[in-house]
Short mmCIF file of C-alpha atoms and ligand atoms in Angstrom, two decimals:
data_model
loop_
_atom_site.label_atom_id
_atom_site.label_comp_id
_atom_site.label_asym_id
_atom_site.label_seq_id
_atom_site.Cartn_x
_atom_site.Cartn_y
_atom_site.Cartn_z
CA MET R 818 68.76 -61.46 -21.03
CA LYS R 819 69.00 -58.71 -23.62
CA TYR R 820 67.08 -56.22 -21.43
CA PHE R 821 68.08 -55.86 -17.79
CA PRO R 822 65.21 -55.08 -15.41
CA ILE R 823 65.75 -52.21 -12.97
CA PHE R 824 63.55 -49.73 -11.09
CA ILE R 825 64.44 -46.10 -11.76
CA LYS R 826 63.92 -43.43 -9.12
CA LEU R 827 61.70 -40.81 -10.74
CA ASP R 828 60.61 -38.44 -8.01
CA GLN R 829 62.30 -35.05 -8.41
CA ASN R 830 63.31 -36.04 -11.94
CA ARG R 831 61.78 -35.19 -15.31
CA VAL R 832 60.26 -37.41 -17.93
CA VAL R 833 59.62 -35.88 -21.33
CA VAL R 834 56.93 -37.13 -23.71
CA SER R 835 56.57 -36.00 -27.30
CA GLY R 836 53.03 -36.41 -28.64
CA GLY R 837 49.57 -35.71 -27.29
CA GLY R 838 47.37 -38.26 -29.07
CA GLU R 839 46.14 -41.69 -28.10
CA THR R 840 49.62 -43.25 -28.06
CA ALA R 841 50.86 -40.60 -25.66
CA VAL R 842 47.76 -40.86 -23.44
CA ALA R 843 48.35 -44.57 -22.84
CA LYS R 844 51.92 -43.94 -21.68
CA LEU R 845 50.96 -40.85 -19.69
CA ARG R 846 48.37 -42.81 -17.75
CA LEU R 847 51.13 -45.09 -16.55
CA LEU R 848 53.59 -42.27 -15.87
CA LEU R 849 51.01 -40.40 -13.82
CA LYS R 850 51.15 -43.21 -11.27
CA SER R 851 54.72 -42.17 -10.50
CA SER R 852 55.73 -39.03 -8.65
CA THR R 853 57.81 -37.66 -11.50
CA GLN R 854 57.54 -34.30 -13.25
CA ILE R 855 56.04 -34.91 -16.68
CA GLU R 856 56.58 -32.57 -19.62
CA VAL R 857 54.54 -33.04 -22.77
CA TYR R 858 55.30 -31.49 -26.17
CA SER R 859 52.43 -31.49 -28.67
CA ASP R 860 50.89 -28.94 -31.02
CA THR R 861 47.68 -30.97 -31.20
CA PRO R 862 47.08 -32.30 -27.67
CA SER R 863 43.94 -34.34 -27.05
CA GLN R 864 41.33 -33.21 -24.53
CA VAL R 865 42.52 -35.67 -21.88
CA VAL R 866 46.02 -34.24 -22.01
CA GLU R 867 44.59 -30.68 -21.81
CA ASP R 868 42.61 -31.71 -18.74
CA TRP R 869 45.62 -33.24 -17.02
CA ALA R 870 47.56 -30.03 -17.71
CA THR R 871 44.74 -27.92 -16.26
CA LYS R 872 44.77 -30.06 -13.10
CA GLY R 873 48.51 -29.48 -12.83
CA LEU R 874 49.37 -33.16 -13.25
CA LEU R 875 51.75 -32.42 -16.10
CA THR R 876 53.29 -29.48 -17.97
CA LEU R 877 51.96 -29.07 -21.49
CA ASN R 878 53.98 -27.26 -24.16
CA ARG R 879 51.72 -26.62 -27.13
CA ARG R 880 54.43 -26.96 -29.75
CA ALA R 881 56.61 -29.58 -31.38
CA LEU R 882 59.72 -30.69 -29.53
CA THR R 883 62.93 -28.87 -30.44
CA SER R 884 66.53 -29.41 -29.49
CA SER R 885 67.54 -28.85 -25.86
CA ASP R 886 63.95 -29.51 -24.64
CA VAL R 887 64.98 -32.92 -23.35
CA ALA R 888 68.36 -32.04 -21.80
CA GLY R 889 68.68 -33.36 -18.25
CA ALA R 890 65.55 -35.53 -18.36
CA THR R 891 65.70 -39.08 -16.99
CA LEU R 892 63.59 -40.73 -19.68
CA PHE R 893 62.15 -39.76 -23.02
CA TYR R 894 59.08 -41.22 -24.75
CA ALA R 895 58.59 -40.60 -28.46
CA ALA R 896 54.82 -41.11 -28.51
CA ASP R 897 54.19 -39.19 -31.73
CA GLU R 898 51.48 -40.56 -33.98
CA ASP R 899 53.69 -40.09 -37.02
CA PRO R 900 56.73 -42.44 -37.27
CA LYS R 901 58.84 -39.78 -39.01
CA GLU R 902 58.17 -37.30 -36.23
CA ALA R 903 58.94 -40.02 -33.66
CA ALA R 904 62.30 -40.68 -35.34
CA ARG R 905 63.07 -36.93 -35.31
CA THR R 906 62.22 -36.42 -31.63
CA ALA R 907 64.00 -39.64 -30.60
CA ALA R 908 67.15 -38.38 -32.35
CA ILE R 909 66.96 -35.10 -30.42
CA ALA R 910 66.60 -36.88 -27.09
CA ARG R 911 69.44 -39.26 -27.85
CA SER R 912 71.75 -36.43 -28.87
CA GLU R 913 71.08 -34.97 -25.43
CA GLY R 914 72.14 -38.19 -23.75
CA VAL R 915 68.69 -39.28 -22.60
CA ILE R 916 67.53 -42.89 -23.00
CA VAL R 917 64.64 -43.24 -25.38
CA ASN R 918 61.50 -45.29 -25.81
CA VAL R 919 59.85 -45.04 -29.19
CA VAL R 920 56.36 -46.27 -28.48
CA ASP R 921 55.50 -49.47 -30.37
CA ASN R 922 58.91 -49.58 -31.98
CA LEU R 923 61.14 -52.04 -30.19
CA GLU R 924 64.07 -51.74 -32.56
CA ALA R 925 64.30 -47.98 -32.19
CA SER R 926 64.01 -48.03 -28.38
CA ASP R 927 66.74 -48.05 -25.71
CA PHE R 928 64.36 -49.30 -23.05
CA ILE R 929 60.95 -50.92 -22.91
CA THR R 930 58.08 -50.40 -20.51
CA PRO R 931 57.06 -53.69 -18.89
CA ALA R 932 53.59 -54.89 -18.01
CA ILE R 933 53.09 -53.80 -14.40
CA VAL R 934 51.22 -55.16 -11.41
CA ASP R 935 50.82 -52.21 -9.09
CA ARG R 936 50.50 -52.80 -5.35
CA ASP R 937 52.48 -49.69 -4.52
CA PRO R 938 55.09 -49.83 -3.00
CA VAL R 939 55.17 -53.41 -4.26
CA THR R 940 55.57 -53.27 -8.02
CA ILE R 941 55.96 -56.26 -10.27
CA ALA R 942 57.32 -55.73 -13.75
CA ILE R 943 56.88 -58.37 -16.44
CA GLY R 944 58.80 -58.31 -19.69
CA THR R 945 59.15 -60.60 -22.68
CA GLU R 946 61.76 -58.49 -24.52
CA GLY R 947 58.99 -57.57 -26.90
CA ALA R 948 58.53 -61.19 -27.96
CA ALA R 949 55.02 -61.75 -26.62
CA PRO R 950 53.09 -58.82 -25.16
CA VAL R 951 49.99 -61.04 -25.02
CA LEU R 952 51.85 -63.45 -22.78
CA ALA R 953 53.03 -60.62 -20.53
CA ARG R 954 49.44 -59.47 -20.11
CA ALA R 955 48.25 -62.99 -19.31
CA ILE R 956 50.97 -63.36 -16.65
CA LYS R 957 50.03 -59.97 -15.26
CA ALA R 958 46.40 -61.04 -14.91
CA LYS R 959 47.46 -64.23 -13.10
CA ILE R 960 49.64 -62.33 -10.65
CA GLU R 961 46.93 -59.70 -10.10
CA GLU R 962 44.62 -62.49 -8.99
CA GLN R 963 47.12 -63.81 -6.49
CA LEU R 964 48.13 -60.59 -4.79
CA PRO R 965 45.44 -59.09 -2.61
CA PRO R 966 45.02 -55.33 -3.03
CA SER R 967 45.84 -55.01 0.70
CA LEU R 968 49.43 -56.01 0.02
CA GLY R 969 50.45 -52.44 -0.71
CA MET R 970 49.10 -51.26 2.63
CA LEU R 971 50.96 -53.99 4.52
CA ALA R 972 54.19 -53.08 2.76
CA ARG R 973 53.75 -49.39 3.58
CA ILE R 974 53.27 -50.07 7.30
CA GLY R 975 56.20 -52.48 7.18
CA LYS R 976 58.47 -49.94 5.52
CA HIS R 977 58.09 -47.53 8.46
CA PHE R 978 59.10 -50.30 10.77
CA ARG R 979 62.34 -51.25 9.06
CA THR R 980 64.69 -49.36 11.39
CA GLN R 981 63.13 -50.91 14.49
CA ALA R 982 63.27 -54.39 12.95
CA ALA R 983 66.99 -53.88 12.36
CA LYS R 984 67.42 -54.47 16.10
CA LEU R 985 67.06 -58.15 15.30
CA PRO R 986 70.19 -59.93 14.13
CA GLN R 987 70.56 -59.80 10.36
CA GLY R 988 69.59 -62.82 8.32
CA LEU R 989 67.32 -65.54 9.59
CA ALA R 990 65.97 -63.67 12.64
CA GLN R 991 64.89 -60.69 10.54
CA ARG R 992 63.45 -62.90 7.83
CA LYS R 993 61.38 -64.80 10.39
CA PHE R 994 60.05 -61.57 11.84
CA TRP R 995 58.98 -60.26 8.42
CA ALA R 996 57.49 -63.59 7.41
CA ASP R 997 55.46 -63.57 10.62
CA TYR R 998 54.32 -60.04 9.87
CA TYR R 999 53.40 -60.44 6.20
CA PHE R 1000 51.84 -63.87 6.35
CA LYS R 1001 50.49 -64.33 9.87
CA HIS R 1002 49.88 -61.15 11.86
CA GLY R 1003 49.89 -58.41 9.23
CA PRO R 1004 46.78 -59.44 7.29
CA LYS R 1005 44.80 -59.51 10.57
CA LEU R 1006 45.93 -55.96 11.41
CA LEU R 1007 44.67 -54.40 8.23
CA ASN R 1008 41.27 -53.57 9.59
CA ALA R 1009 42.78 -51.91 12.66
CA GLN R 1010 43.83 -48.25 12.92
CA PRO R 1011 47.39 -47.57 11.73
CA GLU R 1012 48.46 -46.82 15.36
CA ALA R 1013 47.10 -50.18 16.48
CA ALA R 1014 49.04 -51.84 13.67
CA GLU R 1015 52.26 -50.14 14.79
CA ALA R 1016 51.64 -51.20 18.39
CA ALA R 1017 51.04 -54.77 17.31
CA LEU R 1018 54.26 -54.71 15.31
CA ASP R 1019 56.08 -53.47 18.44
CA GLY R 1020 54.68 -56.43 20.34
CA LEU R 1021 55.68 -58.85 17.62
CA LEU R 1022 59.21 -57.44 17.55
CA LYS R 1023 59.58 -57.82 21.33
CA GLN R 1024 58.49 -61.41 21.02
CA HIS R 1025 61.10 -62.04 18.33
CA LEU R 1026 63.85 -60.20 20.24
CA ASN R 1027 63.28 -62.58 23.17
CA ASN R 1028 63.56 -65.66 20.96
CA ALA R 1029 66.83 -67.52 21.31
CA PRO R 1030 68.84 -67.48 18.08
CA ALA R 1031 67.91 -70.43 15.90
CA ALA R 1032 70.26 -73.37 16.01
CA GLY R 1033 71.85 -74.47 12.75
CA HIS R 1034 70.18 -77.29 10.90
CA VAL R 1035 70.80 -79.42 7.83
CA SER R 1036 68.00 -80.49 5.46
CA PHE R 1037 68.87 -83.21 3.00
CA VAL R 1038 66.66 -82.24 0.10
CA GLY R 1039 65.90 -84.25 -3.02
CA ALA R 1040 66.03 -82.07 -6.12
CA GLY R 1041 64.46 -84.69 -8.38
CA PRO R 1042 65.72 -85.44 -11.89
CA GLY R 1043 65.92 -81.86 -13.19
CA ASP R 1044 62.49 -80.52 -14.14
CA PRO R 1045 61.66 -77.94 -11.43
CA GLU R 1046 58.01 -78.99 -11.59
CA LEU R 1047 59.08 -82.36 -10.25
CA LEU R 1048 60.26 -80.79 -6.99
CA THR R 1049 58.07 -81.39 -3.96
CA LEU R 1050 56.43 -78.31 -2.44
CA LYS R 1051 58.41 -79.01 0.70
CA ALA R 1052 61.68 -78.97 -1.26
CA ARG R 1053 60.73 -75.70 -2.88
CA ASN R 1054 59.93 -74.11 0.48
CA GLU R 1055 63.26 -75.28 1.88
CA LEU R 1056 65.07 -73.64 -1.05
CA HIS R 1057 63.27 -70.37 -0.34
CA GLU R 1058 64.38 -70.48 3.31
CA ALA R 1059 67.98 -71.67 3.03
CA ASP R 1060 70.96 -69.61 4.21
CA VAL R 1061 73.44 -71.98 2.61
CA VAL R 1062 72.85 -74.42 -0.26
CA ILE R 1063 75.44 -77.12 -0.83
CA TYR R 1064 74.55 -78.76 -4.12
CA ASP R 1065 75.69 -81.58 -6.37
CA ARG R 1066 76.64 -81.31 -10.01
CA LEU R 1067 73.49 -83.23 -10.95
CA VAL R 1068 71.17 -80.48 -9.72
CA SER R 1069 69.78 -78.57 -12.69
CA ALA R 1070 70.15 -74.81 -13.20
CA PRO R 1071 66.39 -74.00 -13.11
CA ILE R 1072 66.24 -75.57 -9.65
CA LEU R 1073 69.19 -73.56 -8.38
CA GLU R 1074 67.34 -70.47 -9.63
CA LEU R 1075 64.66 -71.16 -7.01
CA CYS R 1076 67.07 -70.72 -4.10
CA ARG R 1077 66.85 -67.58 -2.00
CA ARG R 1078 68.84 -64.95 -3.78
CA GLU R 1079 70.99 -64.13 -0.73
CA ALA R 1080 71.80 -67.77 -0.02
CA LEU R 1081 75.42 -68.82 -0.13
CA MET R 1082 75.64 -71.34 -2.97
CA ILE R 1083 78.38 -73.96 -2.77
CA ALA R 1084 78.91 -76.43 -5.61
CA VAL R 1085 80.40 -79.74 -4.61
CA GLY R 1086 80.72 -81.48 -7.97
CA LYS R 1087 80.96 -85.22 -7.66
CA GLU R 1088 81.58 -86.83 -11.01
CA GLY R 1089 81.87 -90.55 -11.58
CA PHE R 1090 85.45 -90.37 -12.72
CA GLY R 1091 86.13 -86.66 -12.91
CA ARG R 1092 87.02 -83.76 -10.67
CA SER R 1093 85.26 -83.87 -7.33
CA THR R 1094 85.05 -82.52 -3.81
CA SER R 1095 86.01 -85.21 -1.32
CA GLN R 1096 83.30 -86.59 0.95
CA GLU R 1097 85.31 -85.42 3.97
CA ASP R 1098 85.30 -81.87 2.64
CA ILE R 1099 81.55 -81.98 2.05
CA ASN R 1100 80.99 -83.28 5.58
CA ALA R 1101 83.20 -80.54 6.98
CA LEU R 1102 81.27 -77.85 5.05
CA LEU R 1103 77.96 -79.09 6.45
CA VAL R 1104 79.26 -79.01 10.01
CA GLU R 1105 80.98 -75.65 9.62
CA HIS R 1106 77.91 -73.81 8.32
CA ALA R 1107 75.35 -75.46 10.61
CA ARG R 1108 77.56 -74.67 13.62
CA ARG R 1109 77.38 -71.00 12.72
CA GLY R 1110 73.59 -71.21 13.01
CA ALA R 1111 72.85 -71.44 9.29
CA GLN R 1112 69.88 -73.28 7.84
CA VAL R 1113 71.78 -75.49 5.44
CA VAL R 1114 70.15 -77.25 2.51
CA ARG R 1115 72.16 -80.19 1.24
CA LEU R 1116 70.65 -80.47 -2.22
CA LYS R 1117 71.09 -83.77 -4.00
CA GLY R 1118 69.92 -84.94 -7.41
CA GLY R 1119 66.91 -87.27 -7.43
CA ASP R 1120 66.20 -88.68 -4.00
CA PRO R 1121 68.86 -88.18 -1.34
CA THR R 1122 68.36 -91.73 -0.07
CA VAL R 1123 69.25 -93.39 -3.38
CA PHE R 1124 72.99 -93.68 -4.10
CA GLY R 1125 73.45 -90.33 -2.44
CA ARG R 1126 76.08 -91.09 0.25
CA LEU R 1127 73.55 -89.70 2.68
CA ASP R 1128 74.56 -91.84 5.64
CA GLU R 1129 78.13 -90.61 5.58
CA GLU R 1130 76.89 -87.05 5.86
CA ILE R 1131 74.44 -87.87 8.65
CA ASP R 1132 77.25 -89.64 10.49
CA ALA R 1133 79.25 -86.43 10.38
CA LEU R 1134 76.40 -84.41 11.94
CA GLU R 1135 75.23 -86.77 14.66
CA PRO R 1136 78.35 -86.77 16.90
CA VAL R 1137 78.45 -82.96 16.97
CA GLY R 1138 74.75 -82.68 17.79
CA ILE R 1139 73.53 -80.96 14.61
CA SER R 1140 69.89 -81.64 13.85
CA TRP R 1141 68.85 -82.78 10.38
CA HIS R 1142 65.94 -84.15 8.39
CA ILE R 1143 65.30 -85.60 4.94
CA VAL R 1144 62.99 -84.26 2.23
CA PRO R 1145 62.50 -87.02 -0.34
CA GLY R 1146 62.73 -86.39 -4.06
CA ILE R 1147 61.78 -88.19 -7.24
CA THR R 1148 64.55 -90.62 -8.01
CA ALA R 1149 65.90 -91.05 -11.55
CA ALA R 1150 64.31 -94.51 -11.86
CA SER R 1151 60.80 -93.16 -11.18
CA ALA R 1152 61.15 -90.25 -13.57
CA SER R 1153 62.81 -92.36 -16.27
CA VAL R 1154 60.23 -95.13 -16.19
CA ALA R 1155 57.55 -92.47 -16.61
CA ALA R 1156 59.45 -91.15 -19.61
CA ILE R 1157 59.24 -94.52 -21.38
CA GLY R 1158 55.57 -94.93 -20.43
CA GLN R 1159 56.12 -98.09 -18.39
CA SER R 1160 55.59 -99.40 -14.87
CA LEU R 1161 58.40 -100.47 -12.59
CA THR R 1162 56.37 -103.47 -11.46
CA LYS R 1163 53.64 -105.33 -13.31
CA ARG R 1164 51.38 -108.20 -12.35
CA GLY R 1165 52.52 -111.41 -13.91
CA ARG R 1166 55.82 -109.92 -15.03
CA ASN R 1167 57.80 -108.80 -11.99
CA GLN R 1168 56.95 -108.49 -8.32
CA THR R 1169 60.25 -106.94 -7.41
CA VAL R 1170 62.34 -104.24 -8.97
CA ARG R 1171 65.95 -103.58 -8.18
CA TYR R 1172 67.86 -100.34 -8.17
CA LEU R 1173 71.52 -101.01 -8.55
CA THR R 1174 74.68 -99.08 -9.11
CA ALA R 1175 77.17 -100.25 -11.62
CA HIS R 1176 79.99 -98.83 -9.51
CA ASP R 1177 81.18 -99.30 -5.98
CA MET R 1178 84.29 -98.23 -4.12
CA GLN R 1179 86.33 -100.88 -5.95
CA GLY R 1180 85.11 -100.11 -9.49
CA PHE R 1181 82.44 -102.10 -11.33
CA ALA R 1182 80.02 -103.56 -8.82
CA GLU R 1183 79.18 -107.26 -8.61
CA HIS R 1184 75.58 -108.37 -8.14
CA ASP R 1185 73.47 -111.48 -8.08
CA TRP R 1186 73.61 -111.67 -11.87
CA ARG R 1187 71.84 -115.03 -12.06
CA SER R 1188 68.65 -113.63 -10.55
CA LEU R 1189 68.92 -110.39 -12.55
CA ALA R 1190 69.24 -112.42 -15.76
CA ARG R 1191 65.92 -114.22 -15.24
CA GLU R 1192 63.17 -113.47 -17.72
CA GLY R 1193 60.73 -110.76 -16.65
CA GLU R 1194 63.10 -109.13 -14.15
CA VAL R 1195 63.27 -105.34 -14.17
CA THR R 1196 66.39 -103.53 -13.00
CA ALA R 1197 67.17 -99.83 -12.88
CA VAL R 1198 70.91 -99.30 -13.25
CA TYR R 1199 72.33 -96.05 -11.91
CA MET R 1200 75.70 -94.79 -13.11
CA GLY R 1201 75.55 -97.50 -15.76
CA LYS R 1202 76.87 -95.75 -18.87
CA ARG R 1203 80.52 -96.65 -18.53
CA ALA R 1204 79.72 -100.07 -17.15
CA ALA R 1205 77.58 -101.10 -20.13
CA ARG R 1206 80.07 -103.62 -21.50
CA PHE R 1207 80.59 -105.12 -18.04
CA ILE R 1208 76.86 -105.42 -17.36
CA GLN R 1209 76.21 -106.88 -20.78
CA GLY R 1210 78.95 -109.49 -20.30
CA ARG R 1211 77.79 -110.51 -16.83
CA MET R 1212 74.12 -110.74 -17.82
CA LEU R 1213 74.79 -112.85 -20.93
CA MET R 1214 77.19 -115.07 -19.01
CA HIS R 1215 74.46 -115.79 -16.44
CA GLY R 1216 71.90 -116.83 -19.01
CA ALA R 1217 70.08 -113.61 -20.01
CA HIS R 1218 68.67 -113.68 -23.55
CA PRO R 1219 70.50 -111.32 -25.95
CA ALA R 1220 67.05 -110.05 -27.02
CA THR R 1221 66.27 -108.81 -23.48
CA SER R 1222 64.83 -105.30 -23.82
CA ILE R 1223 66.90 -102.37 -22.66
CA SER R 1224 65.82 -98.73 -22.36
CA ILE R 1225 68.19 -95.90 -21.60
CA VAL R 1226 66.95 -92.47 -20.60
CA GLU R 1227 69.45 -89.65 -20.66
CA ASN R 1228 68.81 -86.27 -18.98
CA THR R 1229 65.42 -87.45 -17.78
CA SER R 1230 62.80 -84.69 -17.49
CA ARG R 1231 65.17 -82.05 -18.85
CA PRO R 1232 64.70 -80.26 -22.17
CA ASP R 1233 67.49 -82.39 -23.69
CA GLN R 1234 66.01 -85.73 -22.60
CA ARG R 1235 66.82 -88.64 -24.94
CA ILE R 1236 65.43 -92.15 -24.99
CA LEU R 1237 67.36 -95.06 -26.42
CA SER R 1238 65.76 -98.44 -27.02
CA THR R 1239 67.96 -101.46 -27.64
CA LYS R 1240 68.54 -105.14 -26.79
CA LEU R 1241 71.03 -106.63 -24.36
CA GLY R 1242 73.08 -108.08 -27.23
CA GLN R 1243 73.61 -104.60 -28.74
CA LEU R 1244 73.77 -102.61 -25.53
CA GLU R 1245 77.43 -101.70 -25.62
CA ALA R 1246 77.54 -100.97 -29.35
CA ASP R 1247 74.38 -98.85 -29.31
CA LEU R 1248 75.50 -96.92 -26.25
CA THR R 1249 78.85 -96.11 -27.80
CA LYS R 1250 77.10 -94.97 -30.98
CA ALA R 1251 74.69 -92.73 -29.09
CA GLN R 1252 77.50 -90.87 -27.31
CA LEU R 1253 75.43 -89.84 -24.33
CA SER R 1254 77.00 -87.03 -22.36
CA GLY R 1255 74.41 -86.40 -19.61
CA PRO R 1256 73.38 -88.58 -16.67
CA ALA R 1257 71.56 -91.67 -17.89
CA LEU R 1258 69.49 -94.41 -16.36
CA VAL R 1259 69.64 -97.90 -17.87
CA PHE R 1260 66.64 -100.23 -17.54
CA LEU R 1261 67.28 -103.92 -17.97
CA GLY R 1262 64.12 -105.81 -18.95
CA LEU R 1263 62.00 -102.86 -20.09
CA ALA R 1264 61.30 -101.50 -23.58
CA PRO R 1265 59.62 -98.12 -24.12
CA ARG R 1266 55.88 -98.71 -24.40
CA MET R 1267 55.45 -96.57 -27.48
CA ALA R 1268 57.48 -95.69 -30.51
CA GLN R 1269 60.17 -93.20 -29.63
CA GLU R 1270 58.86 -90.39 -31.82
CA GLN R 1271 55.53 -90.61 -30.08
CA LEU R 1272 57.18 -90.45 -26.68
CA GLN R 1273 59.19 -87.42 -27.65
CA GLN R 1274 56.03 -85.75 -28.90
CA GLU R 1275 54.25 -86.39 -25.65
CA ILE R 1276 57.14 -84.83 -23.80
CA ALA R 1277 57.02 -81.80 -26.04
CA LEU R 1278 53.32 -81.43 -25.23
N1 SAH T 476 70.18 -89.67 -5.88
C1 SAH T 476 70.05 -89.79 -7.31
C2 SAH T 476 71.06 -90.75 -7.90
C3 SAH T 476 72.49 -90.35 -7.74
S1 SAH T 476 73.59 -91.43 -8.57
C4 SAH T 476 68.62 -90.19 -7.67
O1 SAH T 476 67.85 -90.56 -6.77
O2 SAH T 476 68.26 -90.13 -8.85
C5 SAH T 476 73.77 -90.64 -10.13
C6 SAH T 476 73.10 -91.46 -11.22
O3 SAH T 476 71.70 -91.24 -11.18
C7 SAH T 476 73.49 -91.03 -12.62
O4 SAH T 476 74.70 -91.63 -13.02
C8 SAH T 476 72.31 -91.56 -13.42
O5 SAH T 476 72.41 -92.93 -13.61
C9 SAH T 476 71.16 -91.31 -12.47
N2 SAH T 476 70.50 -90.00 -12.75
C10 SAH T 476 70.40 -88.95 -11.93
N3 SAH T 476 69.71 -87.95 -12.51
C11 SAH T 476 69.36 -88.38 -13.73
C12 SAH T 476 68.65 -87.81 -14.82
N4 SAH T 476 68.13 -86.58 -14.78
N5 SAH T 476 68.48 -88.55 -15.94
C13 SAH T 476 68.98 -89.81 -16.01
N6 SAH T 476 69.66 -90.38 -15.02
C14 SAH T 476 69.86 -89.69 -13.89
#
């Protein structure tokens, strides 16, 4: 993030604009929405600027900007039609310690003006660091469509009510009250008189003050394989509501971004062989936070019910009476099979599919290798990277053909996804060569449907 978004308080401050032509008019139109004092310097102001000056909306100085004109201003816009003049006025402003925007000149500017969706007091600013103004405008149009014009009115009524609402305990209770107001009761009040709206808010507050404080709760939420678009809507809503999020190392950064900004984020990295938080510590964290009344999201990669040690965590909650529920996610096998364009089951090929882990508490895990080695069987191996040699040995020993197809999908659904296609006989050698560093799912008995390049292209699309 090269540009940091902030909102600057402008009332009772000055903004100085040099220029009075079309370029200046466009910026002035925006500035006039704010309650700032605007000073314009131009020896050839356009009629619109003259009119605004006559109406007292801005102060017009009919001359070119000179030194000390900008001193003490909050912002300066060099909106001169002539680039040389813009460079001169920008230099003056800068020498007076004021941050500068040279209109249509990103390189020469200290700040940029974003695309704005205005539902005053709700303001949404969209920036692309100058990379794609067209994109910013398209996003703006999309957001405009989604936010009803009445939103500003609701926010204004709500703002007056903030001190009263502070009677509710901070955190969840206040959030619930405001959610009730903005999404349930507020929109219905808009046609009423402002006094009626205030009275209704009073009623709503009383109702919330009488509510018993919410009990703590744990949601076991599946984060899917990494692509945030593969989250369920339910999972996304839970992330927006959470007070505490306890997440695994496998959960991708874009998904963590979706969590409520005030939520307490606790990483409990569990690596196959590496540094990790013990299961007892994770259990204790769940209990501790839920007991304090927090809405805890236990966020796990993929689906929490697949190799997720879910039961151990539930067993820690049950005896102390903490309520919980499960929100399923897309497991790595589902996302990975989609990545290679195949089905997990297929008529005439396999009626069953097995998900297995290559590790258990003792190390490499034993399975019914004879049945896995049969032709046509499909197996999704989790945590299989380091066990490749072991799996290969066991499968071959139990009669699998060395030409059995193998697909490996690393970092499924993430921007760095890789697909490896090999045969059982070469599994270990090819895996070592590929040097995979991310989580990977190994399919025994499945080849990618299409050539790899084509698959990668489809993903890029
Ligand atoms: N609950 C998870 C699995 C946890 S076990 C799920 O349902 O997907 C961890 C193993 O899952 C990893 O070793 C890897 O084999 C697989 N895995 C998880 N996320 C993956 C991803 N994005 N790409 C490939 N494999 C993944």
